[in-house]
Every structure is written in C-alpha cells, then in structure tokens.
Amino acid sequence: MPPISQAFALYSHPSEMEPLLPGEHRLPPLLEQAQELIRSAGRLAGMCPPGALLGLRGQLRAMHSYYSNKIEGEHASPAEIEQALRNDYASDADIARRQRLALAHMATETSIERQASQWDWATVWSPRTLQGIHQDLFARMPLDNRRSEQEEPVAPGELRTQQVGVGRHAAPDAVKLPDFLERWSRLYGGTHHGERRVLAAMASHQRLAWIHPFRDGNGRVARLHTHLLLAQLGLTNGIWSATRGFARSQDAYYAHLAEADEARAGDLDGRGSRTERGLENWISYALQLCLDEVQFMSGLLAVDGMKERLAACLAHEEQVVRQGVGSQALGALHHLFVTQSELDRSHFESILGLDDRLATTQIRALLKRGLLNSDSRDGPLRFGVPQQALRFYFPRLWPAAEAQ
C-alpha cells in the first residue's frame, strides 16, 4: 500500500470502523449459516481425527501457503515449494525469496495450530497475539528478504508508523492504531456462544484488513489469524482453511472486502459509520465459502471411491513411472487410509501377500516415492501423500500441483 496522499482524511477514532457486527435484527440468517458450518465441520472432523493422515496435512499446509501468497502475487509454484522443503532453493533470487516465504508461512501455520488449543478465546484476540503472528512469519525470513513492495524494510511484529491509503480507502492514523486494535480485540474477544464466535471470526477478518496495522503482510496475517480463530473453535482440525476459498474466488474476496469498507448508505444501512449491509454481505460470503471448503474436503475423504483412486495411482506408478511400485500394494494402502493408523512392517507385509524379499522391495519403493511414510528405517508405516499423487488421491484439491 503506497503512502497516503493529502487528499485522504485519516480515521482517528475506533467508532469510525463501526459496526463491528451487524445489528441483532440482521443476525438470524447468518447464525443459521454459522450453525450449518459447525455441524458440517464436526462431521468432517469425525472422518479425520487429530494426528491422522499426517502426509495430507503437510500437503495442505503447502497448499495454504501457496494460495495465501498467490493472493498477494508472490507465490512459489507447488514444485518450487517441494524443492524448498528439500532445502533446494532456486538460483533466481526472487524465486528463492518466494520459496522462503512459502516455508515461513507453513511454519507459522503449524505454530499457531499447535497453540490454538492452548489459548483461550481472549488470548487469540489479543493485539499481542496478532503481532506475534506477524513476528513469527517475517522473522523466519532472511533480513534482505524482509522488504515491502516499495523496498522498505519490514520490522517483524511492529505496527506501522506510516500513513497509508489505497484506492478509496485510507487506513487509520498510525498513531491511533493501538486504540483501533484494542476496540477490535475487546469487541470480538467478548463474543459468547459458538455461532456468534464464528460470526466474529468472519467479521474480524474484514475489519482487520480495514485497520491495516502493519507496513506489509496484512493480508497474510489476517488469513493466518482467521485460520487460528477457526482452529481455536475446533472447526478446521488441520484439514481445511478458508484461505483456499479466498484465493479461488479472489475477485469476489476483494469485492466483498471493499464493499464492507464503504461508508453507511443512509438511515436504512445501520447506525455506524460503515455500511452494515456490506459487512453482512461479507460475513455471508465468508461463511458460505468456509462451508464449501468443508463439504469439498468431506467428499475427498469419503471412503467410497478412494480404492479406485488408489488403484489409478498405483497403475500410473507401475506402468509409467516404473520405479518399483506395484498394484499389489493396493490392499495395504487402502487399509492404512481407511484405518488412518500406523502399521508395523510385518503387518503391512502380511497384507501385501508377498514373500519376504518382494515385500521388502515393495515397501522400499513405496517409501522412496512417498506413498508410505515412516519416522525411522524400521519404524511403523503411515499412509503417504506425495505431491505427485494428489491428482489421483484428491482430485481438484490443488489444481496447480496437478498440472505439473
């Protein structure tokens, strides 16, 4: 966001971002949407309990990073992210910077997911927590990569000191940012009951973008904070994120954010300074987007059809890749997916139905291709989800990865 021009009048009082939630008379349809999201997310959580399908969860973090950075026009490709995970960075300085940004985002998401269950509702709304997310994300970047679009240094975790504006929106006076964040934190952190907290999570994303508290990274931090909120509410369970939906509907995402920035449009548009109708539309859009993500992931994780998708992947490995993976692994891999558990090697070998030598060779090939994971040379085996298998196992989840 460029420095503000003299034509902008700065916002200097938190009342100028009201309403933070729509009035009570506008809430019933939104509360119904929130209740449906809670129910659907609960069913999805039952399909993939915590700790299950770790290989998929790793790919999802890479995908979330890809999509959040794509919104900002600073994404590494799926293949470049995978290379960076092997500590293989591009010789091109800009691509290498994007790779590091991708890994930083993944690490920060992992960190906040681990802390979500340890923090109470008030803590996740603390301005200190928000600044901590920014600190965690940008401190992972090398010093020479911590620069804004205007090539100005970005200080991890520090609120901006410049006045900024873009388009028709001027962000609040930098001197008054603590006041705006305190109001944002107190109102949303004071919400009670499940459905109303979901509405607070959705509304707060828009208002945080409006406040624009940092010199750079505001969009990424807002999306990570929303991910933290939904995780703290027990809705994401590490297997979906609103970020994918925001990126895949980027024009609508920006349009709804901008609509809710607008000033109140007359006496029928609420009592605050900002449009109540625009905020209501934003919340409804975000809730529907989250529900779509939950339902999409529920379809992908359904047991029905997975055996056929596994078979298609193994046929490709056997007939095209030809690195030792065979179709005889179908039953054992399907068992791992359905049970979402680990198997010791002798049990896995018994399901394969091969003699000891061939079973050992098959396991070695499956591990090399990432179709199995293990923490040690002779340790238990888990279901693996390498990037090259996504198009077979979970089609349309990450189209950019499928296209490579």
C-alpha positions as a Markdown table, in Angstrom:
| # | Residue | x | y | z |
|---|---|---|---|---|
| 1 | Met | 0.0 | 0.0 | 0.0 |
| 2 | Pro | 1.5 | 3.3 | -1.0 |
| 3 | Pro | 2.0 | 6.3 | 1.3 |
| 4 | Ile | -1.2 | 8.3 | 1.7 |
| 5 | Ser | -1.9 | 11.4 | -0.2 |
| 6 | Gln | -3.1 | 14.7 | 1.3 |
| 7 | Ala | -6.5 | 14.1 | -0.3 |
| 8 | Phe | -7.3 | 11.4 | 2.3 |
| 9 | Ala | -8.9 | 12.2 | 5.7 |
| 10 | Leu | -7.4 | 9.9 | 8.3 |
| 11 | Tyr | -9.6 | 7.9 | 10.6 |
| 12 | Ser | -8.6 | 8.7 | 14.2 |
| 13 | His | -11.3 | 7.2 | 16.4 |
| 14 | Pro | -12.4 | 3.5 | 16.7 |
| 15 | Ser | -16.0 | 4.5 | 16.3 |
| 16 | Glu | -15.3 | 5.1 | 12.6 |
| 17 | Met | -15.0 | 1.4 | 11.9 |
| 18 | Glu | -18.4 | 0.6 | 13.5 |
| 19 | Pro | -20.3 | -1.6 | 13.2 |
| 20 | Leu | -18.0 | -4.5 | 14.0 |
| 21 | Leu | -21.0 | -6.9 | 13.8 |
| 22 | Pro | -24.4 | -6.4 | 12.2 |
| 23 | Gly | -27.4 | -5.5 | 14.4 |
| 24 | Glu | -29.4 | -8.2 | 16.1 |
| 25 | His | -32.2 | -7.9 | 13.6 |
| 26 | Arg | -29.8 | -8.9 | 10.8 |
| 27 | Leu | -28.2 | -11.9 | 12.6 |
| 28 | Pro | -30.7 | -14.8 | 12.2 |
| 29 | Pro | -29.7 | -15.9 | 8.6 |
| 30 | Leu | -26.0 | -15.5 | 9.5 |
| 31 | Leu | -26.4 | -17.6 | 12.6 |
| 32 | Glu | -28.1 | -20.3 | 10.6 |
| 33 | Gln | -25.2 | -20.3 | 8.2 |
| 34 | Ala | -22.7 | -20.5 | 11.2 |
| 35 | Gln | -24.7 | -23.4 | 12.7 |
| 36 | Glu | -24.5 | -25.3 | 9.4 |
| 37 | Leu | -20.8 | -24.7 | 9.2 |
| 38 | Ile | -20.3 | -26.0 | 12.8 |
| 39 | Arg | -22.3 | -29.2 | 12.1 |
| 40 | Ser | -20.5 | -29.9 | 8.8 |
| 41 | Ala | -17.1 | -29.2 | 10.3 |
| 42 | Gly | -17.9 | -31.6 | 13.1 |
| 43 | Arg | -18.8 | -34.4 | 10.7 |
| 44 | Leu | -15.6 | -33.8 | 8.8 |
| 45 | Ala | -13.5 | -33.9 | 12.0 |
| 46 | Gly | -15.0 | -37.4 | 12.6 |
| 47 | Met | -13.7 | -38.5 | 9.2 |
| 48 | Cys | -10.1 | -37.4 | 10.0 |
| 49 | Pro | -9.3 | -37.2 | 13.8 |
| 50 | Pro | -6.3 | -35.3 | 15.0 |
| 51 | Gly | -3.0 | -36.9 | 14.2 |
| 52 | Ala | -4.4 | -38.9 | 11.2 |
| 53 | Leu | -3.2 | -38.5 | 7.6 |
| 54 | Leu | -0.1 | -36.5 | 8.5 |
| 55 | Gly | 1.1 | -36.7 | 4.9 |
| 56 | Leu | -2.1 | -35.0 | 3.7 |
| 57 | Arg | -1.9 | -32.3 | 6.4 |
| 58 | Gly | 1.7 | -31.5 | 5.2 |
| 59 | Gln | 0.5 | -31.0 | 1.7 |
| 60 | Leu | -2.4 | -28.9 | 2.9 |
| 61 | Arg | 0.0 | -26.5 | 4.7 |
| 62 | Ala | 2.0 | -26.2 | 1.5 |
| 63 | Met | -1.2 | -25.5 | -0.4 |
| 64 | His | -2.5 | -22.9 | 2.1 |
| 65 | Ser | 0.9 | -21.1 | 1.8 |
| 66 | Tyr | 0.7 | -21.2 | -2.0 |
| 67 | Tyr | -2.8 | -19.8 | -2.0 |
| 68 | Ser | -2.2 | -17.0 | 0.6 |
| 69 | Asn | 0.9 | -15.9 | -1.2 |
| 70 | Lys | -0.9 | -16.2 | -4.6 |
| 71 | Ile | -3.4 | -13.6 | -3.4 |
| 72 | Glu | -0.5 | -11.2 | -2.9 |
| 73 | Gly | 1.1 | -12.1 | -6.2 |
| 74 | Glu | 4.2 | -13.6 | -4.5 |
| 75 | His | 3.7 | -17.3 | -4.7 |
| 76 | Ala | 6.2 | -20.0 | -5.5 |
| 77 | Ser | 4.9 | -22.9 | -7.6 |
| 78 | Pro | 4.0 | -26.2 | -6.0 |
| 79 | Ala | 7.1 | -27.8 | -7.4 |
| 80 | Glu | 9.3 | -24.9 | -6.1 |
| 81 | Ile | 7.8 | -25.3 | -2.6 |
| 82 | Glu | 8.5 | -29.0 | -2.7 |
| 83 | Gln | 12.1 | -28.3 | -3.7 |
| 84 | Ala | 12.5 | -25.8 | -0.9 |
| 85 | Leu | 11.3 | -28.4 | 1.6 |
| 86 | Arg | 14.3 | -30.4 | 0.5 |
| 87 | Asn | 16.5 | -27.3 | 1.1 |
| 88 | Asp | 16.9 | -26.9 | -2.7 |
| 89 | Tyr | 16.5 | -23.2 | -3.5 |
| 90 | Ala | 16.4 | -21.6 | -6.9 |
| 91 | Ser | 19.4 | -19.7 | -8.2 |
| 92 | Asp | 17.0 | -16.9 | -9.2 |
| 93 | Ala | 16.9 | -14.6 | -6.2 |
| 94 | Asp | 13.2 | -13.7 | -6.5 |
| 95 | Ile | 12.1 | -17.3 | -6.8 |
| 96 | Ala | 14.3 | -18.2 | -3.8 |
| 97 | Arg | 12.7 | -15.4 | -1.8 |
| 98 | Arg | 9.2 | -16.7 | -2.7 |
| 99 | Gln | 10.3 | -20.2 | -1.7 |
| 100 | Arg | 11.4 | -18.9 | 1.7 |
| 101 | Leu | 8.2 | -17.0 | 2.1 |
| 102 | Ala | 6.2 | -20.2 | 1.4 |
| 103 | Leu | 8.1 | -22.2 | 4.0 |
| 104 | Ala | 7.8 | -19.4 | 6.6 |
| 105 | His | 4.0 | -19.4 | 6.1 |
| 106 | Met | 3.9 | -23.1 | 6.5 |
| 107 | Ala | 5.9 | -23.0 | 9.7 |
| 108 | Thr | 3.8 | -20.1 | 11.1 |
| 109 | Glu | 0.6 | -22.0 | 10.3 |
| 110 | Thr | 2.0 | -25.1 | 12.1 |
| 111 | Ser | 2.9 | -23.0 | 15.1 |
| 112 | Ile | -0.5 | -21.3 | 15.5 |
| 113 | Glu | -2.3 | -24.6 | 15.1 |
| 114 | Arg | -0.3 | -26.1 | 17.9 |
| 115 | Gln | -1.1 | -23.1 | 20.1 |
| 116 | Ala | -4.8 | -22.8 | 19.2 |
| 117 | Ser | -5.9 | -25.4 | 21.7 |
| 118 | Gln | -3.7 | -23.9 | 24.5 |
| 119 | Trp | -5.0 | -20.4 | 24.2 |
| 120 | Asp | -8.4 | -19.2 | 25.4 |
| 121 | Trp | -10.8 | -17.0 | 23.4 |
| 122 | Ala | -9.5 | -13.8 | 24.8 |
| 123 | Thr | -5.9 | -14.6 | 24.1 |
| 124 | Val | -6.4 | -15.3 | 20.4 |
| 125 | Trp | -7.8 | -11.8 | 20.1 |
| 126 | Ser | -5.0 | -10.0 | 21.9 |
| 127 | Pro | -3.2 | -7.4 | 19.7 |
| 128 | Arg | 0.0 | -9.1 | 21.1 |
| 129 | Thr | -1.1 | -12.4 | 19.5 |
| 130 | Leu | -1.7 | -10.6 | 16.2 |
| 131 | Gln | 1.7 | -9.0 | 16.4 |
| 132 | Gly | 3.1 | -12.4 | 17.3 |
| 133 | Ile | 1.8 | -13.9 | 14.1 |
| 134 | His | 3.5 | -11.1 | 12.1 |
| 135 | Gln | 6.7 | -11.6 | 14.1 |
| 136 | Asp | 6.7 | -15.3 | 13.6 |
| 137 | Leu | 6.1 | -15.1 | 9.9 |
| 138 | Phe | 8.6 | -12.4 | 9.0 |
| 139 | Ala | 11.3 | -13.3 | 11.5 |
| 140 | Arg | 11.7 | -16.6 | 9.6 |
| 141 | Met | 12.8 | -14.7 | 6.5 |
| 142 | Pro | 16.4 | -13.6 | 5.9 |
| 143 | Leu | 17.0 | -9.9 | 6.7 |
| 144 | Asp | 17.4 | -9.0 | 3.0 |
| 145 | Asn | 14.0 | -10.6 | 2.2 |
| 146 | Arg | 12.1 | -8.5 | 4.7 |
| 147 | Arg | 11.1 | -5.7 | 2.4 |
| 148 | Ser | 7.8 | -4.2 | 1.3 |
| 149 | Glu | 6.6 | -3.7 | -2.2 |
| 150 | Gln | 8.2 | -0.3 | -2.0 |
| 151 | Glu | 11.5 | -1.9 | -1.0 |
| 152 | Glu | 11.2 | -0.5 | 2.5 |
| 153 | Pro | 12.3 | -2.7 | 5.5 |
| 154 | Val | 9.6 | -4.6 | 7.3 |
| 155 | Ala | 10.1 | -5.0 | 11.1 |
| 156 | Pro | 8.6 | -8.3 | 12.3 |
| 157 | Gly | 5.8 | -7.8 | 14.7 |
| 158 | Glu | 5.9 | -4.0 | 14.7 |
| 159 | Leu | 2.9 | -1.8 | 13.9 |
| 160 | Arg | 3.3 | 0.6 | 11.0 |
| 161 | Thr | 4.3 | 4.2 | 11.7 |
| 162 | Gln | 3.4 | 5.5 | 8.2 |
| 163 | Gln | 0.1 | 6.8 | 7.0 |
| 164 | Val | -1.2 | 4.6 | 4.1 |
| 165 | Gly | -4.0 | 4.5 | 1.7 |
| 166 | Val | -5.0 | 2.8 | -1.5 |
| 167 | Gly | -7.9 | 3.3 | -3.9 |
| 168 | Arg | -10.8 | 4.8 | -2.0 |
| 169 | His | -9.7 | 3.6 | 1.5 |
| 170 | Ala | -7.4 | 5.4 | 3.9 |
| 171 | Ala | -6.2 | 3.2 | 6.7 |
| 172 | Pro | -6.5 | 4.7 | 10.3 |
| 173 | Asp | -4.0 | 7.1 | 11.6 |
| 174 | Ala | -0.8 | 5.2 | 12.5 |
| 175 | Val | -0.6 | 6.9 | 15.9 |
| 176 | Lys | -4.1 | 5.7 | 16.7 |
| 177 | Leu | -3.6 | 2.0 | 15.7 |
| 178 | Pro | -3.4 | 0.7 | 19.4 |
| 179 | Asp | -6.8 | 2.3 | 20.0 |
| 180 | Phe | -8.4 | 0.6 | 16.9 |
| 181 | Leu | -6.8 | -2.8 | 17.8 |
| 182 | Glu | -7.9 | -2.5 | 21.4 |
| 183 | Arg | -11.5 | -1.9 | 20.2 |
| 184 | Trp | -11.3 | -4.7 | 17.7 |
| 185 | Ser | -9.9 | -7.1 | 20.3 |
| 186 | Arg | -12.3 | -6.2 | 23.1 |
| 187 | Leu | -15.5 | -6.5 | 20.9 |
| 188 | Tyr | -14.7 | -9.7 | 19.1 |
| 189 | Gly | -13.0 | -11.3 | 22.1 |
| 190 | Gly | -16.0 | -10.6 | 24.2 |
| 191 | Thr | -18.4 | -12.6 | 22.0 |
| 192 | His | -20.0 | -15.7 | 23.5 |
| 193 | His | -21.6 | -18.9 | 22.2 |
| 194 | Gly | -20.4 | -20.9 | 19.2 |
| 195 | Glu | -22.3 | -19.4 | 16.4 |
| 196 | Arg | -21.7 | -15.8 | 17.4 |
| 197 | Arg | -18.0 | -16.5 | 17.7 |
| 198 | Val | -18.0 | -17.9 | 14.2 |
| 199 | Leu | -19.6 | -14.6 | 13.0 |
| 200 | Ala | -16.9 | -12.7 | 15.0 |
| 201 | Ala | -14.2 | -14.6 | 13.2 |
| 202 | Met | -15.6 | -13.8 | 9.8 |
| 203 | Ala | -16.3 | -10.1 | 10.5 |
| 204 | Ser | -13.0 | -9.5 | 12.2 |
| 205 | His | -11.1 | -10.6 | 9.0 |
| 206 | Gln | -12.6 | -7.7 | 7.1 |
| 207 | Arg | -12.2 | -5.1 | 9.9 |
| 208 | Leu | -8.5 | -6.2 | 10.4 |
| 209 | Ala | -7.8 | -5.7 | 6.7 |
| 210 | Trp | -9.5 | -2.2 | 7.1 |
| 211 | Ile | -7.3 | -1.3 | 10.0 |
| 212 | His | -4.1 | -2.4 | 8.1 |
| 213 | Pro | -1.9 | -2.5 | 11.2 |
| 214 | Phe | 1.4 | -3.4 | 9.6 |
| 215 | Arg | 3.7 | -1.9 | 7.0 |
| 216 | Asp | 3.5 | -5.2 | 4.9 |
| 217 | Gly | 2.0 | -8.6 | 5.3 |
| 218 | Asn | -1.5 | -7.5 | 6.4 |
| 219 | Gly | -3.4 | -9.9 | 4.1 |
| 220 | Arg | -1.3 | -12.9 | 5.1 |
| 221 | Val | -1.6 | -12.1 | 8.8 |
| 222 | Ala | -5.3 | -11.6 | 8.5 |
| 223 | Arg | -5.7 | -15.0 | 6.8 |
| 224 | Leu | -3.4 | -16.7 | 9.3 |
| 225 | His | -5.4 | -15.1 | 12.2 |
| 226 | Thr | -8.7 | -16.3 | 10.8 |
| 227 | His | -7.2 | -19.8 | 10.5 |
| 228 | Leu | -6.1 | -19.5 | 14.2 |
| 229 | Leu | -9.7 | -18.5 | 15.2 |
| 230 | Leu | -11.3 | -21.3 | 13.3 |
| 231 | Ala | -8.8 | -23.8 | 14.7 |
| 232 | Gln | -9.4 | -22.5 | 18.3 |
| 233 | Leu | -13.1 | -23.0 | 17.7 |
| 234 | Gly | -12.4 | -26.6 | 16.8 |
| 235 | Leu | -13.6 | -26.3 | 13.2 |
| 236 | Thr | -10.6 | -26.8 | 11.0 |
| 237 | Asn | -8.8 | -29.7 | 12.6 |
| 238 | Gly | -5.8 | -29.1 | 10.3 |
| 239 | Ile | -7.6 | -30.3 | 7.2 |
| 240 | Trp | -9.2 | -27.2 | 5.7 |
| 241 | Ser | -8.7 | -23.5 | 5.5 |
| 242 | Ala | -10.7 | -20.5 | 4.4 |
| 243 | Thr | -7.5 | -19.3 | 2.5 |
| 244 | Arg | -8.1 | -21.8 | -0.3 |
| 245 | Gly | -11.6 | -20.5 | -0.8 |
| 246 | Phe | -10.5 | -16.8 | -0.7 |
| 247 | Ala | -7.8 | -17.4 | -3.3 |
| 248 | Arg | -10.1 | -19.4 | -5.6 |
| 249 | Ser | -12.7 | -16.6 | -5.5 |
| 250 | Gln | -10.2 | -13.8 | -5.4 |
| 251 | Asp | -12.2 | -11.3 | -7.3 |
| 252 | Ala | -15.2 | -11.8 | -5.0 |
| 253 | Tyr | -12.9 | -11.8 | -2.0 |
| 254 | Tyr | -11.6 | -8.3 | -2.8 |
| 255 | Ala | -15.0 | -7.1 | -3.9 |
| 256 | His | -16.7 | -8.1 | -0.6 |
| 257 | Leu | -13.8 | -6.7 | 1.4 |
| 258 | Ala | -14.1 | -3.4 | -0.5 |
| 259 | Glu | -17.9 | -3.3 | -0.2 |
| 260 | Ala | -17.7 | -3.5 | 3.6 |
| 261 | Asp | -15.2 | -0.7 | 3.6 |
| 262 | Glu | -17.8 | 1.7 | 2.3 |
| 263 | Ala | -19.5 | 4.4 | 4.4 |
| 264 | Arg | -23.0 | 3.9 | 5.7 |
| 265 | Ala | -25.5 | 4.4 | 2.8 |
| 266 | Gly | -28.4 | 6.2 | 4.6 |
| 267 | Asp | -30.7 | 5.6 | 7.5 |
| 268 | Leu | -31.6 | 2.0 | 6.5 |
| 269 | Asp | -27.9 | 0.9 | 6.5 |
| 270 | Gly | -27.3 | 0.6 | 10.2 |
| 271 | Arg | -26.2 | 3.1 | 12.8 |
| 272 | Gly | -22.4 | 3.1 | 12.5 |
| 273 | Ser | -20.0 | 4.9 | 10.2 |
| 274 | Arg | -19.5 | 2.0 | 7.9 |
| 275 | Thr | -22.1 | 0.1 | 5.8 |
| 276 | Glu | -23.9 | -2.6 | 7.8 |
| 277 | Arg | -25.2 | -4.2 | 4.7 |
| 278 | Gly | -21.7 | -4.5 | 3.3 |
| 279 | Leu | -20.5 | -6.2 | 6.4 |
| 280 | Glu | -23.4 | -8.5 | 6.4 |
| 281 | Asn | -22.7 | -9.5 | 2.8 |
| 282 | Trp | -19.0 | -10.1 | 3.7 |
| 283 | Ile | -19.9 | -12.4 | 6.6 |
| 284 | Ser | -22.4 | -14.4 | 4.5 |
| 285 | Tyr | -19.9 | -14.7 | 1.7 |
| 286 | Ala | -17.1 | -15.9 | 4.1 |
| 287 | Leu | -19.4 | -18.4 | 5.8 |
| 288 | Gln | -20.6 | -19.9 | 2.6 |
| 289 | Leu | -17.0 | -20.1 | 1.4 |
| 290 | Cys | -16.0 | -22.0 | 4.5 |
| 291 | Leu | -18.9 | -24.4 | 4.2 |
| 292 | Asp | -18.0 | -25.1 | 0.6 |
| 293 | Glu | -14.4 | -25.9 | 1.7 |
| 294 | Val | -15.7 | -28.3 | 4.4 |
| 295 | Gln | -18.1 | -30.0 | 2.1 |
| 296 | Phe | -15.4 | -30.4 | -0.6 |
| 297 | Met | -12.9 | -31.9 | 1.9 |
| 298 | Ser | -15.6 | -34.2 | 3.2 |
| 299 | Gly | -16.2 | -35.6 | -0.3 |
| 300 | Leu | -12.5 | -36.1 | -0.8 |
| 301 | Leu | -12.0 | -38.0 | 2.5 |
| 302 | Ala | -15.1 | -40.3 | 2.0 |
| 303 | Val | -14.0 | -43.9 | 1.9 |
| 304 | Asp | -16.3 | -44.6 | -1.1 |
| 305 | Gly | -14.2 | -44.2 | -4.3 |
| 306 | Met | -10.8 | -44.0 | -2.6 |
| 307 | Lys | -9.9 | -47.6 | -3.5 |
| 308 | Glu | -10.4 | -46.8 | -7.2 |
| 309 | Arg | -8.3 | -43.6 | -6.9 |
| 310 | Leu | -5.6 | -45.6 | -5.2 |
| 311 | Ala | -5.7 | -48.1 | -7.9 |
| 312 | Ala | -5.4 | -45.4 | -10.6 |
| 313 | Cys | -2.3 | -44.0 | -8.8 |
| 314 | Leu | -0.6 | -47.4 | -8.5 |
| 315 | Ala | -1.4 | -48.2 | -12.2 |
| 316 | His | 0.4 | -45.0 | -13.2 |
| 317 | Glu | 3.3 | -45.8 | -10.9 |
| 318 | Glu | 3.6 | -49.3 | -12.3 |
| 319 | Gln | 3.1 | -48.6 | -16.0 |
| 320 | Val | 4.5 | -45.0 | -16.4 |
| 321 | Val | 6.9 | -44.2 | -13.5 |
| 322 | Arg | 8.3 | -47.7 | -13.2 |
| 323 | Gln | 10.3 | -47.2 | -10.1 |
| 324 | Gly | 9.3 | -50.5 | -8.4 |
| 325 | Val | 5.8 | -49.6 | -7.0 |
| 326 | Gly | 3.3 | -52.3 | -7.9 |
| 327 | Ser | -0.5 | -52.7 | -7.9 |
| 328 | Gln | -0.2 | -55.4 | -5.3 |
| 329 | Ala | 0.2 | -52.6 | -2.7 |
| 330 | Leu | -3.5 | -51.6 | -3.2 |
| 331 | Gly | -5.0 | -53.5 | -0.3 |
| 332 | Ala | -2.4 | -52.5 | 2.2 |
| 333 | Leu | -2.5 | -48.8 | 1.2 |
| 334 | His | -6.3 | -48.8 | 1.3 |
| 335 | His | -6.2 | -50.4 | 4.8 |
| 336 | Leu | -3.9 | -47.5 | 6.0 |
| 337 | Phe | -6.2 | -44.9 | 4.5 |
| 338 | Val | -9.4 | -46.4 | 6.0 |
| 339 | Thr | -8.0 | -47.0 | 9.4 |
| 340 | Gln | -5.9 | -43.8 | 9.4 |
| 341 | Ser | -3.4 | -45.6 | 11.6 |
| 342 | Glu | 0.1 | -46.9 | 11.5 |
| 343 | Leu | 1.1 | -50.5 | 10.8 |
| 344 | Asp | 4.3 | -52.2 | 11.8 |
| 345 | Arg | 6.2 | -53.6 | 8.8 |
| 346 | Ser | 5.4 | -57.2 | 9.4 |
| 347 | His | 1.7 | -56.5 | 9.5 |
| 348 | Phe | 2.0 | -54.4 | 6.3 |
| 349 | Glu | 3.9 | -57.3 | 4.6 |
| 350 | Ser | 1.2 | -59.8 | 5.6 |
| 351 | Ile | -1.4 | -57.6 | 3.8 |
| 352 | Leu | 0.8 | -57.3 | 0.8 |
| 353 | Gly | 0.7 | -61.1 | 0.5 |
| 354 | Leu | 4.3 | -61.3 | -1.0 |
| 355 | Asp | 7.3 | -63.3 | 0.1 |
| 356 | Asp | 9.7 | -61.5 | 2.4 |
| 357 | Arg | 12.1 | -60.4 | -0.2 |
| 358 | Leu | 9.5 | -59.0 | -2.6 |
| 359 | Ala | 7.6 | -57.3 | 0.3 |
| 360 | Thr | 10.7 | -55.6 | 1.5 |
| 361 | Thr | 11.4 | -54.4 | -2.0 |
| 362 | Gln | 7.9 | -53.1 | -2.4 |
| 363 | Ile | 8.0 | -51.2 | 0.9 |
| 364 | Arg | 11.3 | -49.6 | -0.1 |
| 365 | Ala | 9.8 | -48.5 | -3.4 |
| 366 | Leu | 6.7 | -47.1 | -1.7 |
| 367 | Leu | 8.8 | -45.2 | 0.8 |
| 368 | Lys | 11.0 | -43.8 | -2.0 |
| 369 | Arg | 8.0 | -42.5 | -3.9 |
| 370 | Gly | 6.4 | -41.0 | -0.7 |
| 371 | Leu | 3.4 | -43.3 | -0.9 |
| 372 | Leu | 4.4 | -44.5 | 2.5 |
| 373 | Asn | 5.9 | -42.5 | 5.4 |
| 374 | Ser | 7.9 | -43.7 | 8.3 |
| 375 | Asp | 9.9 | -41.9 | 11.0 |
| 376 | Ser | 12.8 | -44.3 | 11.0 |
| 377 | Arg | 14.4 | -47.0 | 9.0 |
| 378 | Asp | 12.4 | -49.9 | 10.6 |
| 379 | Gly | 9.6 | -47.9 | 12.2 |
| 380 | Pro | 5.8 | -48.2 | 11.6 |
| 381 | Leu | 4.4 | -47.2 | 8.3 |
| 382 | Arg | 1.8 | -44.5 | 7.6 |
| 383 | Phe | -0.2 | -43.5 | 4.6 |
| 384 | Gly | 1.8 | -41.0 | 2.5 |
| 385 | Val | 0.5 | -38.3 | 0.3 |
| 386 | Pro | 3.3 | -37.1 | -2.0 |
| 387 | Gln | 2.6 | -34.1 | -4.3 |
| 388 | Gln | 2.6 | -36.3 | -7.4 |
| 389 | Ala | -0.2 | -38.4 | -6.0 |
| 390 | Leu | -2.6 | -35.5 | -5.3 |
| 391 | Arg | -4.3 | -35.7 | -8.7 |
| 392 | Phe | -5.2 | -39.3 | -8.1 |
| 393 | Tyr | -6.0 | -39.3 | -4.4 |
| 394 | Phe | -7.6 | -35.9 | -4.0 |
| 395 | Pro | -8.5 | -34.6 | -7.5 |
| 396 | Arg | -9.2 | -30.8 | -7.8 |
| 397 | Leu | -7.8 | -30.1 | -4.3 |
| 398 | Trp | -4.7 | -28.2 | -5.6 |
| 399 | Pro | -5.1 | -27.8 | -9.4 |
| 400 | Ala | -1.7 | -26.1 | -9.8 |
| 401 | Ala | 0.0 | -29.1 | -8.3 |
| 402 | Glu | -1.9 | -31.5 | -10.6 |
| 403 | Ala | -0.8 | -29.5 | -13.7 |
| 404 | Gln | 2.9 | -30.1 | -13.0 |
